[in-house]
mmCIF file of C-alpha atoms in Angstrom:
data_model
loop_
_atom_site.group_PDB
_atom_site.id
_atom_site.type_symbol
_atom_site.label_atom_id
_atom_site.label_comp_id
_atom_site.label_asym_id
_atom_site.label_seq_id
_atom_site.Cartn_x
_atom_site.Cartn_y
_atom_site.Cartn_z
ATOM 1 C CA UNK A 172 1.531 19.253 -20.426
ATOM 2 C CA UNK A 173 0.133 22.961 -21.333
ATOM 3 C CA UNK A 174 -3.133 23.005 -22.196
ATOM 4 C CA UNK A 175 -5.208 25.881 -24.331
ATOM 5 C CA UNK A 176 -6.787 28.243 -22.195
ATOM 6 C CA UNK A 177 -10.134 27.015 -21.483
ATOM 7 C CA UNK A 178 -13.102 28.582 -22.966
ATOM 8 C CA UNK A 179 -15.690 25.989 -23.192
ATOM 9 C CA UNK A 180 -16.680 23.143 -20.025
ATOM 10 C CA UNK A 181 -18.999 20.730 -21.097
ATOM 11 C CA UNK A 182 -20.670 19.446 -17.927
ATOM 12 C CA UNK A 183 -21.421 15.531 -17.752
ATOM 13 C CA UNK A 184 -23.608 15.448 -14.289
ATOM 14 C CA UNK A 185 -24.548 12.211 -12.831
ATOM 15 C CA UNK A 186 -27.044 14.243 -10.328
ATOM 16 C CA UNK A 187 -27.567 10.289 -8.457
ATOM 17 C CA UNK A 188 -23.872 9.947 -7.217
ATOM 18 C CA UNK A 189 -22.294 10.125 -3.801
ATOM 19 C CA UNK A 190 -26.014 10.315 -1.919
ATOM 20 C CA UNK A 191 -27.659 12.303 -4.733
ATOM 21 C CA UNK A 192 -25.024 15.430 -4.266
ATOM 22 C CA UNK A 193 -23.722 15.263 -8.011
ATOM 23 C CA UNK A 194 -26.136 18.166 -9.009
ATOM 24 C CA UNK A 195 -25.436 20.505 -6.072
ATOM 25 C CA UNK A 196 -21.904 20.048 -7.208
ATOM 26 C CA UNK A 197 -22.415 20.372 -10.327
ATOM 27 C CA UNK A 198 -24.126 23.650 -9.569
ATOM 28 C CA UNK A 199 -21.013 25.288 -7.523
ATOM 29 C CA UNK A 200 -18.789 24.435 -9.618
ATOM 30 C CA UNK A 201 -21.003 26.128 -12.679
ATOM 31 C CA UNK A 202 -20.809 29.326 -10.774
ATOM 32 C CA UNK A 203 -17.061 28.928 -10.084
ATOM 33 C CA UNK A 204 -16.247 28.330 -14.263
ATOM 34 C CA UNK A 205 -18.469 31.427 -15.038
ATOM 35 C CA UNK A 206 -16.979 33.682 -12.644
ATOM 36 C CA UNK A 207 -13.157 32.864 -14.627
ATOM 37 C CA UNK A 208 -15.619 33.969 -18.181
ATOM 38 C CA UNK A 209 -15.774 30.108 -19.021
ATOM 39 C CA UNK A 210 -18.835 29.092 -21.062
ATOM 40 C CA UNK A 211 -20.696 26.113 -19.429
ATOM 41 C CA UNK A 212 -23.264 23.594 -20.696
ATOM 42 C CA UNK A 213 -24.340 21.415 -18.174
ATOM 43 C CA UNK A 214 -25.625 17.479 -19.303
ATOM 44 C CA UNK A 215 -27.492 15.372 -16.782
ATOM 45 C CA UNK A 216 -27.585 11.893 -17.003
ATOM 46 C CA UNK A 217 -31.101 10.024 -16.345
ATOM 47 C CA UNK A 218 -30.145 6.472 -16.516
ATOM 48 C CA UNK A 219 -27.676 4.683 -15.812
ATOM 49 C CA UNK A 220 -25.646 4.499 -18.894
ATOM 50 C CA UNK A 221 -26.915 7.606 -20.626
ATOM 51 C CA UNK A 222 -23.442 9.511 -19.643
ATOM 52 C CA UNK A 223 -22.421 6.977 -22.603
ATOM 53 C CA UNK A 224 -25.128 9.189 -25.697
ATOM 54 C CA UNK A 225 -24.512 12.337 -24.213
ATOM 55 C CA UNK A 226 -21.060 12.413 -24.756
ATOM 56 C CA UNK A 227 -20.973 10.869 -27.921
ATOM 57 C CA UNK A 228 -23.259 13.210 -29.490
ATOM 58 C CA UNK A 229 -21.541 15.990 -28.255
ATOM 59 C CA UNK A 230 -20.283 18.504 -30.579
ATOM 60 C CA UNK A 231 -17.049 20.053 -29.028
ATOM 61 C CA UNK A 232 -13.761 21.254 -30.137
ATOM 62 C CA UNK A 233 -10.095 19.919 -29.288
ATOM 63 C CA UNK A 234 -10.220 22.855 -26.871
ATOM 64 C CA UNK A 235 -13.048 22.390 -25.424
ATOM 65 C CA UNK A 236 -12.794 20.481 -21.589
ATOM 66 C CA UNK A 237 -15.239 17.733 -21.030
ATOM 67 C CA UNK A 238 -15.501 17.834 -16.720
ATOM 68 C CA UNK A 239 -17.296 14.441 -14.992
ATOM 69 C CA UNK A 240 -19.158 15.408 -11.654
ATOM 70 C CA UNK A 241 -19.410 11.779 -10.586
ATOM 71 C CA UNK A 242 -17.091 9.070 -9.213
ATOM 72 C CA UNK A 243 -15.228 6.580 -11.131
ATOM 73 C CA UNK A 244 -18.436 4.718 -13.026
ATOM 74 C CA UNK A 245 -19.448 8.469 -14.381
ATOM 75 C CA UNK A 246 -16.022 9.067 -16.137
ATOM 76 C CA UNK A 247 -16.224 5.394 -17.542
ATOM 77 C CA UNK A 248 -18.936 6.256 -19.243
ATOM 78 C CA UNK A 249 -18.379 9.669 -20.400
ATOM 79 C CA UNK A 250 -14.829 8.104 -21.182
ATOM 80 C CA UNK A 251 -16.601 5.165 -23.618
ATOM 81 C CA UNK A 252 -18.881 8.062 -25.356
ATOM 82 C CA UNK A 253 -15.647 10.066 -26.031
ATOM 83 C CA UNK A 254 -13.834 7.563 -27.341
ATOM 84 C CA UNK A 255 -16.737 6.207 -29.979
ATOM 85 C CA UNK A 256 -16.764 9.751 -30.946
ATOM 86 C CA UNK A 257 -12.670 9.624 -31.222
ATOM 87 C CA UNK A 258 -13.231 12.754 -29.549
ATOM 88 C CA UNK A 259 -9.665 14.820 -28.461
ATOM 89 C CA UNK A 260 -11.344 16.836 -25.614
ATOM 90 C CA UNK A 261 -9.549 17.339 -22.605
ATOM 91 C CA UNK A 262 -11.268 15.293 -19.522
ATOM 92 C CA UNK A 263 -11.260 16.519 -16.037
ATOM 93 C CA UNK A 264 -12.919 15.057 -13.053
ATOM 94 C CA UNK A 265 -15.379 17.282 -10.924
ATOM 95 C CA UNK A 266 -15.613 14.397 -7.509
ATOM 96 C CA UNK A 267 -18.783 13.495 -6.076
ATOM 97 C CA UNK A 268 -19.331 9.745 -6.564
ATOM 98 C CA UNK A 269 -19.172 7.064 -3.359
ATOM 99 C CA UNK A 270 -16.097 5.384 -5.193
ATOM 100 C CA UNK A 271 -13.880 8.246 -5.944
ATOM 101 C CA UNK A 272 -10.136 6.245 -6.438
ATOM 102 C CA UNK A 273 -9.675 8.040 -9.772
ATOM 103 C CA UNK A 274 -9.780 11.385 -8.123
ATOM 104 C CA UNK A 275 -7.770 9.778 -4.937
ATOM 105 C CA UNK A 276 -4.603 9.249 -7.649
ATOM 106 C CA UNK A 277 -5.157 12.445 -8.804
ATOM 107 C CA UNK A 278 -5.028 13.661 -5.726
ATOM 108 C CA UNK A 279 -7.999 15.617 -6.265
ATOM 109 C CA UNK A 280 -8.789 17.627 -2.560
ATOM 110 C CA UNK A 281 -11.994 19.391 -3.431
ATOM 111 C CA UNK A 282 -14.311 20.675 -6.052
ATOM 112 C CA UNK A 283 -12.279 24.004 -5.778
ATOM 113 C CA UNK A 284 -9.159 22.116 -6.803
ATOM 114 C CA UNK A 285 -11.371 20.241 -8.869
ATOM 115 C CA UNK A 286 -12.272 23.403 -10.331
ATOM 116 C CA UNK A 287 -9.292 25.566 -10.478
ATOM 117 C CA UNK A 288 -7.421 22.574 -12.294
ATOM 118 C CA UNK A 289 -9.774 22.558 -15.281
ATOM 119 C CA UNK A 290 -9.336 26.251 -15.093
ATOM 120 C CA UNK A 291 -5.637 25.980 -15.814
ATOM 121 C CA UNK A 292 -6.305 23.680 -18.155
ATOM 122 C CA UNK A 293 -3.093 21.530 -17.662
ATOM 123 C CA UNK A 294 -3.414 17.666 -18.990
ATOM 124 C CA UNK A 295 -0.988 14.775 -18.748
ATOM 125 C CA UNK A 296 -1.755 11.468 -21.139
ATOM 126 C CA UNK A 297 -3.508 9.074 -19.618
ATOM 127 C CA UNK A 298 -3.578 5.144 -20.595
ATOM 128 C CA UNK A 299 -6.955 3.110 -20.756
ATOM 129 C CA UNK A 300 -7.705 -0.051 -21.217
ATOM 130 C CA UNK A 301 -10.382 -1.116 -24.052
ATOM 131 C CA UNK A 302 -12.812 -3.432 -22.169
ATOM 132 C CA UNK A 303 -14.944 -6.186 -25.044
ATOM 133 C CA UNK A 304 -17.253 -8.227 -22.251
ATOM 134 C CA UNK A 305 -20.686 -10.042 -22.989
ATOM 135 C CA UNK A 306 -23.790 -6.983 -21.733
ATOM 136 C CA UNK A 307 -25.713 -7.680 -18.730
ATOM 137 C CA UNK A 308 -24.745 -9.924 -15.643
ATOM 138 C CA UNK A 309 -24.584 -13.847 -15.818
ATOM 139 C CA UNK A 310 -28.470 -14.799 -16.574
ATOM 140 C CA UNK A 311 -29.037 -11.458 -17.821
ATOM 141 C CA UNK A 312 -26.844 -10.879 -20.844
ATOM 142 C CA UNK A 313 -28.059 -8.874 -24.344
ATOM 143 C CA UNK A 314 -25.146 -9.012 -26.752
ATOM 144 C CA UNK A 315 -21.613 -7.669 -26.621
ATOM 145 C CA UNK A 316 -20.665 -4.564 -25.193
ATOM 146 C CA UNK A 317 -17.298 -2.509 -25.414
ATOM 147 C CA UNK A 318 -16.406 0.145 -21.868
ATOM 148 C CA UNK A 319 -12.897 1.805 -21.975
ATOM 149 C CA UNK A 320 -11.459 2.106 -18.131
ATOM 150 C CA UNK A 321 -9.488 4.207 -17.058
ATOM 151 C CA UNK A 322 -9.357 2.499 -12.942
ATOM 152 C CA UNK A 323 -10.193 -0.738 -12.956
ATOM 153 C CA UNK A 324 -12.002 -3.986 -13.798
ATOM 154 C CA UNK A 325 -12.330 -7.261 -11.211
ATOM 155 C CA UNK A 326 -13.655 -10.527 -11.500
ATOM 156 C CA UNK A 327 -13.984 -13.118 -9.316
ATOM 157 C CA UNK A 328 -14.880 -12.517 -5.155
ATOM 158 C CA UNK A 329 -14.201 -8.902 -5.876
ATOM 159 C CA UNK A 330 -17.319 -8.795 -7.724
ATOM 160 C CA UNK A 331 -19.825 -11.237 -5.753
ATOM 161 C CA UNK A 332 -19.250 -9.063 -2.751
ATOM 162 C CA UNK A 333 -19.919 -5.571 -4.254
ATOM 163 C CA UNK A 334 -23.105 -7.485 -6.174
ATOM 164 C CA UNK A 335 -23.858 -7.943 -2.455
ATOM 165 C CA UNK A 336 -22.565 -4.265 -1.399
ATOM 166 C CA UNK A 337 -25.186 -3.006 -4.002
ATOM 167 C CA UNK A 338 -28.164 -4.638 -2.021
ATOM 168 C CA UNK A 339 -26.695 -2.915 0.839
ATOM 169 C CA UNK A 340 -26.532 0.397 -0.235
ATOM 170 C CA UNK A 341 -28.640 1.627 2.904
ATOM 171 C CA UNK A 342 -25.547 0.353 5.116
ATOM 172 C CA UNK A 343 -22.979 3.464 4.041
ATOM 173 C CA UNK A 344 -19.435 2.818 2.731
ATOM 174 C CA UNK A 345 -19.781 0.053 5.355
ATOM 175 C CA UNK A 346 -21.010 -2.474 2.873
ATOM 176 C CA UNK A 347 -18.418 -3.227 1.179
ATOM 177 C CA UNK A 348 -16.736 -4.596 4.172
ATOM 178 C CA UNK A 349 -19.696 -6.833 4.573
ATOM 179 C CA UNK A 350 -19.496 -7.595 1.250
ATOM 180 C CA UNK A 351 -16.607 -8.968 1.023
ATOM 181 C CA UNK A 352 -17.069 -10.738 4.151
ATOM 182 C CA UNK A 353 -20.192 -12.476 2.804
ATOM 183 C CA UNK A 354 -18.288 -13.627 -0.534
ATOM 184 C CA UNK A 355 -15.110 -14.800 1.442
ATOM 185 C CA UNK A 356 -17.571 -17.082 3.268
ATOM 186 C CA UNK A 357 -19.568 -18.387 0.419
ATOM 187 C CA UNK A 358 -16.379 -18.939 -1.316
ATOM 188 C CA UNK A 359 -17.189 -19.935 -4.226
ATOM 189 C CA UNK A 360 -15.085 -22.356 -6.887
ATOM 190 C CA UNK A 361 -14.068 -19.947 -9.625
ATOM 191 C CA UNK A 362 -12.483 -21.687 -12.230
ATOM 192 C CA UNK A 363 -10.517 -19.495 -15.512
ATOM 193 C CA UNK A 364 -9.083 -19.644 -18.237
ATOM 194 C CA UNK A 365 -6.451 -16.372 -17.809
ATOM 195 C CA UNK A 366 -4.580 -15.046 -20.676
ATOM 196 C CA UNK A 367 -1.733 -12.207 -20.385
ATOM 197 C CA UNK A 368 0.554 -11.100 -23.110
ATOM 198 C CA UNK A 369 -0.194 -14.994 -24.874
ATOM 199 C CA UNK A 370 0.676 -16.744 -22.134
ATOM 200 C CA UNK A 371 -2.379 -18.846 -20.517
ATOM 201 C CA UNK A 372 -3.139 -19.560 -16.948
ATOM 202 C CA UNK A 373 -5.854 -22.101 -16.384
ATOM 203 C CA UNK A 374 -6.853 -22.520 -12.486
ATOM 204 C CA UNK A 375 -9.492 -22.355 -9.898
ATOM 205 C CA UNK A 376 -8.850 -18.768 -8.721
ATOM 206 C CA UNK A 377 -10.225 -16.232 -6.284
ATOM 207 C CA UNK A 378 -9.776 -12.939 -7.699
ATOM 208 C CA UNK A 379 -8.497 -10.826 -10.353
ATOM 209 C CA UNK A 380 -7.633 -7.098 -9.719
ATOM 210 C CA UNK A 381 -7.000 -5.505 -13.359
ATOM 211 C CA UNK A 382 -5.864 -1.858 -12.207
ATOM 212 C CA UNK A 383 -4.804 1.663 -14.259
ATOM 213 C CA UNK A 384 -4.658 3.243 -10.901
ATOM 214 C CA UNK A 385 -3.669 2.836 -7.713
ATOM 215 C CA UNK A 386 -6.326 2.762 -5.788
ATOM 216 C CA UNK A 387 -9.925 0.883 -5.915
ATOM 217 C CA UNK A 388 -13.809 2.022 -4.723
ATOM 218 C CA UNK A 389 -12.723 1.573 -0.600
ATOM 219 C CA UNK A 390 -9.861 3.441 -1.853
ATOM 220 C CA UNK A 391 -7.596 0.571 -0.705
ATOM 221 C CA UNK A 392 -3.999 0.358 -2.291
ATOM 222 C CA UNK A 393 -5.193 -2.403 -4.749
ATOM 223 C CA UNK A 394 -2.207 -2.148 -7.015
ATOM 224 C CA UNK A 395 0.346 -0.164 -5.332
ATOM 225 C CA UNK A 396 3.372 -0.577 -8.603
ATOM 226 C CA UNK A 397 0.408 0.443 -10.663
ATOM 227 C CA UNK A 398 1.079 3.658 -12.918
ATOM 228 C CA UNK A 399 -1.557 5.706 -14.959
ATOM 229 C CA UNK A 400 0.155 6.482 -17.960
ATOM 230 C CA UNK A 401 3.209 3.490 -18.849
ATOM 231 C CA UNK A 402 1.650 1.808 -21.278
ATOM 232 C CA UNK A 403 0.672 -0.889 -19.292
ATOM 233 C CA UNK A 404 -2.281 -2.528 -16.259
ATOM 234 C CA UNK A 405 -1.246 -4.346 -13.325
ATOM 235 C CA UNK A 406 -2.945 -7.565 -12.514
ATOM 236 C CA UNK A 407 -2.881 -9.011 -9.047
ATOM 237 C CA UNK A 408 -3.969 -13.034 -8.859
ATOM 238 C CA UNK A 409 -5.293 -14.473 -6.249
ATOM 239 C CA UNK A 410 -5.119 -17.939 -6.626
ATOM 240 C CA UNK A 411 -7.525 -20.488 -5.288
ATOM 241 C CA UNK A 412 -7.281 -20.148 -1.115
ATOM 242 C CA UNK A 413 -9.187 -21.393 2.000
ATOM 243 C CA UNK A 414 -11.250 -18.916 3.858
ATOM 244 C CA UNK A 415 -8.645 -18.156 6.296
ATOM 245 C CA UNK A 416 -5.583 -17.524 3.935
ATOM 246 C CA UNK A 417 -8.472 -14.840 1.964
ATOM 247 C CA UNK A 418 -8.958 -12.912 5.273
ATOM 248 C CA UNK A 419 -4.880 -12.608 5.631
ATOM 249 C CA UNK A 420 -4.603 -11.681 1.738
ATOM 250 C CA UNK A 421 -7.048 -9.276 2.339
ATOM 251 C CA UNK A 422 -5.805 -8.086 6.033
ATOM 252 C CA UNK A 423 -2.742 -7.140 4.261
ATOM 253 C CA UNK A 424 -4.579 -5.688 1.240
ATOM 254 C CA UNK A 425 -5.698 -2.924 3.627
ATOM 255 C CA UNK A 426 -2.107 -2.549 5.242
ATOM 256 C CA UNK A 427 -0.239 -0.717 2.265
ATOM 257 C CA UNK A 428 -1.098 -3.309 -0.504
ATOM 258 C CA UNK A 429 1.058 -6.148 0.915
ATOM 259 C CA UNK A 430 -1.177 -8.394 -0.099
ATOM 260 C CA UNK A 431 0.959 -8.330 -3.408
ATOM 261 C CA UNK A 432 3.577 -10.274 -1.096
ATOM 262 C CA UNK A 433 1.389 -13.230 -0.262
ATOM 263 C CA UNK A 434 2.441 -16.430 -1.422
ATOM 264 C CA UNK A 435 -1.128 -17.584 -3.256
ATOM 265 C CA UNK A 436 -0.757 -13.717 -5.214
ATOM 266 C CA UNK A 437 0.683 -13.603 -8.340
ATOM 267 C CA UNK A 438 1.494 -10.314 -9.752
ATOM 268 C CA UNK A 439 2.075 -9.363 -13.540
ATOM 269 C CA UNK A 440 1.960 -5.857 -16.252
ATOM 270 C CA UNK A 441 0.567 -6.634 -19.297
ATOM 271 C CA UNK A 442 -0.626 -4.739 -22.790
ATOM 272 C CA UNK A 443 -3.134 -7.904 -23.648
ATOM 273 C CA UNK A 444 -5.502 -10.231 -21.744
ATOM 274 C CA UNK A 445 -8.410 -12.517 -21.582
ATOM 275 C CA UNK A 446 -10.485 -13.836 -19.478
ATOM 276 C CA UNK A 447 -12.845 -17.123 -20.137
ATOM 277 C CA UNK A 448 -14.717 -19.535 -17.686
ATOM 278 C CA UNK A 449 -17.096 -22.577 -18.352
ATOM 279 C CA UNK A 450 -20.330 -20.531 -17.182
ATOM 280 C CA UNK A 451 -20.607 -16.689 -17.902
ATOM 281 C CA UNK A 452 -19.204 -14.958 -14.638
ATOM 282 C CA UNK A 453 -19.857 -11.579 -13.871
ATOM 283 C CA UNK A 454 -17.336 -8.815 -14.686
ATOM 284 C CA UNK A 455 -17.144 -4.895 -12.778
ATOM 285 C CA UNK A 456 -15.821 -2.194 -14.672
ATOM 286 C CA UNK A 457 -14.561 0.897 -12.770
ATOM 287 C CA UNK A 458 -16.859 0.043 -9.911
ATOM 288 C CA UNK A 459 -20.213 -0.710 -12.271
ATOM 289 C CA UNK A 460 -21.301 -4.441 -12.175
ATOM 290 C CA UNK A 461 -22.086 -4.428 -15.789
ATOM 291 C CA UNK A 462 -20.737 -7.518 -17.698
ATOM 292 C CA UNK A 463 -20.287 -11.263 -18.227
ATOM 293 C CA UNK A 464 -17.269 -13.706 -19.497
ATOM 294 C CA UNK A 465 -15.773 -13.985 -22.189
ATOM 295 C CA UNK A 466 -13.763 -10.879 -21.858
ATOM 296 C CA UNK A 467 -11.143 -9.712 -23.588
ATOM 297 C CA UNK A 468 -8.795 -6.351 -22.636
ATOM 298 C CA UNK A 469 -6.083 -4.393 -24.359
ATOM 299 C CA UNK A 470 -4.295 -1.704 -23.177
ATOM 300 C CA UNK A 471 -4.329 1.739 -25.042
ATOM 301 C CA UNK A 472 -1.178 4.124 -24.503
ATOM 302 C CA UNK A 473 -2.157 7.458 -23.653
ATOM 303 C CA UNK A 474 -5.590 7.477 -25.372
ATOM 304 C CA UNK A 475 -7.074 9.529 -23.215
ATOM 305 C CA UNK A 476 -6.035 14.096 -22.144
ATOM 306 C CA UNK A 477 -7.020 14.057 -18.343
ATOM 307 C CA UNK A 478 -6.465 17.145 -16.815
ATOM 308 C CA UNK A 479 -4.336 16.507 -14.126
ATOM 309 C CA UNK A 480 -2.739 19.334 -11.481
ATOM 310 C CA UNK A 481 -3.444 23.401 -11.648
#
């Protein structure tokens, strides 16, 4: 859709992503923006989590464009303070995270067409999902906490191997290969209590890929059917398998998505779900480790004015 012409970029830097090169990026692109007469106010994020204040105290106007420089856990956040300000900014995506699968769908190339996007100021609708989890990891939990996605959120061996990845983080990309090596082997009994659309699954399962987009942090075609703005996630089960029949899912994970043709992978759309287990289990949102069971999703249609091509 046509956008207003853009006068004013509010700039939501996480300056740690993608090896520390969020700032420089941020930087460049500042130049770029002021060079087209754009006005530019440039946030930096501290902490993890802050993304979330800054841009819910922002004070912006329906024309304004709110750009991420980050990778998919940076536009989660800035996503969850926009949304508890019921903000109507336009939201584009400036790419410098490790993760990037939100700017992969977009087929985002650079920060040039990063940059000359927002410029144009073109937007298409954009569904998220609205995320209620228990805070804090299994053993570390503080109260409830609400994240709206806009990629994805996993539970199961998904998650135990990039809570390993994340002790690897010296190993490169790398790790989450060995990650999900290490969980496949450790293969652990998961047992669920799954919900979707009313109807309840209860099983020992694997894995559960929740997916907006496409894509996931290894960019691997997680949920190929998967569409950004139909009203709807994707879900891919895996159900309960022996080490060997994982490795094959996951083989043909990396070959195109056909793991959604194995027989132990169930695959459903839905607008509601839940997700419960006897002992708090740990939940990733977008690519950030961040919550616990019970969790329950619902799907929001077109919440969300992400500035898609230039």
């Amino acid at each position: 859709k046509q956008g207003d012409a853009v006068k004013v970029i509010h700039m939501m830097v996480n300056p740690f992503s993608g090896k520390k090169r969020g700032e420089k990026i941020a930087k460049q692109g500042k130049k770029m923006f002021e060079q087209q007469s754009i006005e530019v106010n440039i946030h930096l994020s501290t902490f993890s989590g802050e993304l979330i204040e800054l841009a819910c105290n922002l004070s912006t106007n329906d024309s304004d464009v709110v750009a991420v420089v980050g990778g998919d856990g940076s536009l989660s956040e800035v996503i969850t303070g926009l949304m508890q300000a019921e903000s109507k900014c336009r939201v584009g995506l400036i790419p410098a995270g490790t993760g990037n699968s939100m700017a992969n769908d977009l087929k985002i190339s650079s920060t040039e067409d990063a940059v000359a996007r927002i410029c144009a100021g073109n937007y298409q609708s954009l569904d998220l999902a609205k995320v209620d989890m228990v805070a804090g990891l299994p053993g570390n939990e503080s109260g409830q906490l609400t994240r709206y996605s806009a990629n994805l959120v996993t539970w199961g061996l998904g998650v135990d191997s990039t809570i390993k990845a994340e002790k690897m983080r010296w190993m490169g990309p790398i790790r989450y290969d060995v990650g999900i090596l290490m969980a496949i082997m450790a293969n652990n009994r998961r047992q669920a209590s799954l919900t979707i659309d009313g109807h309840v699954f209860e099983d020992d399962f694997t894995l559960f890929l929740i997916q907006n987009s496409q894509t996931g942090g290894s960019l691997l075609p997680l949920a190929p059917g998967a569409s950004l703005d139909d009203g709807m996630m994707d879900i891919g089960i895996l159900k309960k398998m022996k080490r060997g029949q994982i490795l094959k899912a996951f083989g043909q994970l990396k070959k195109e998505g056909r793991h959604v043709f194995h027989p132990m992978v169930d695959y459903h759309r839905f607008k509601t779900l839940e997700i419960s287990t006897p002992k708090p289990t740990a939940i990733n949102v977008d690519g950030e480790n961040i919550g616990s069971t019970p969790l329950k999703m619902e799907v929001m249609h077109g919440a969300l004015r992400m500035i898609h091509t230039s």
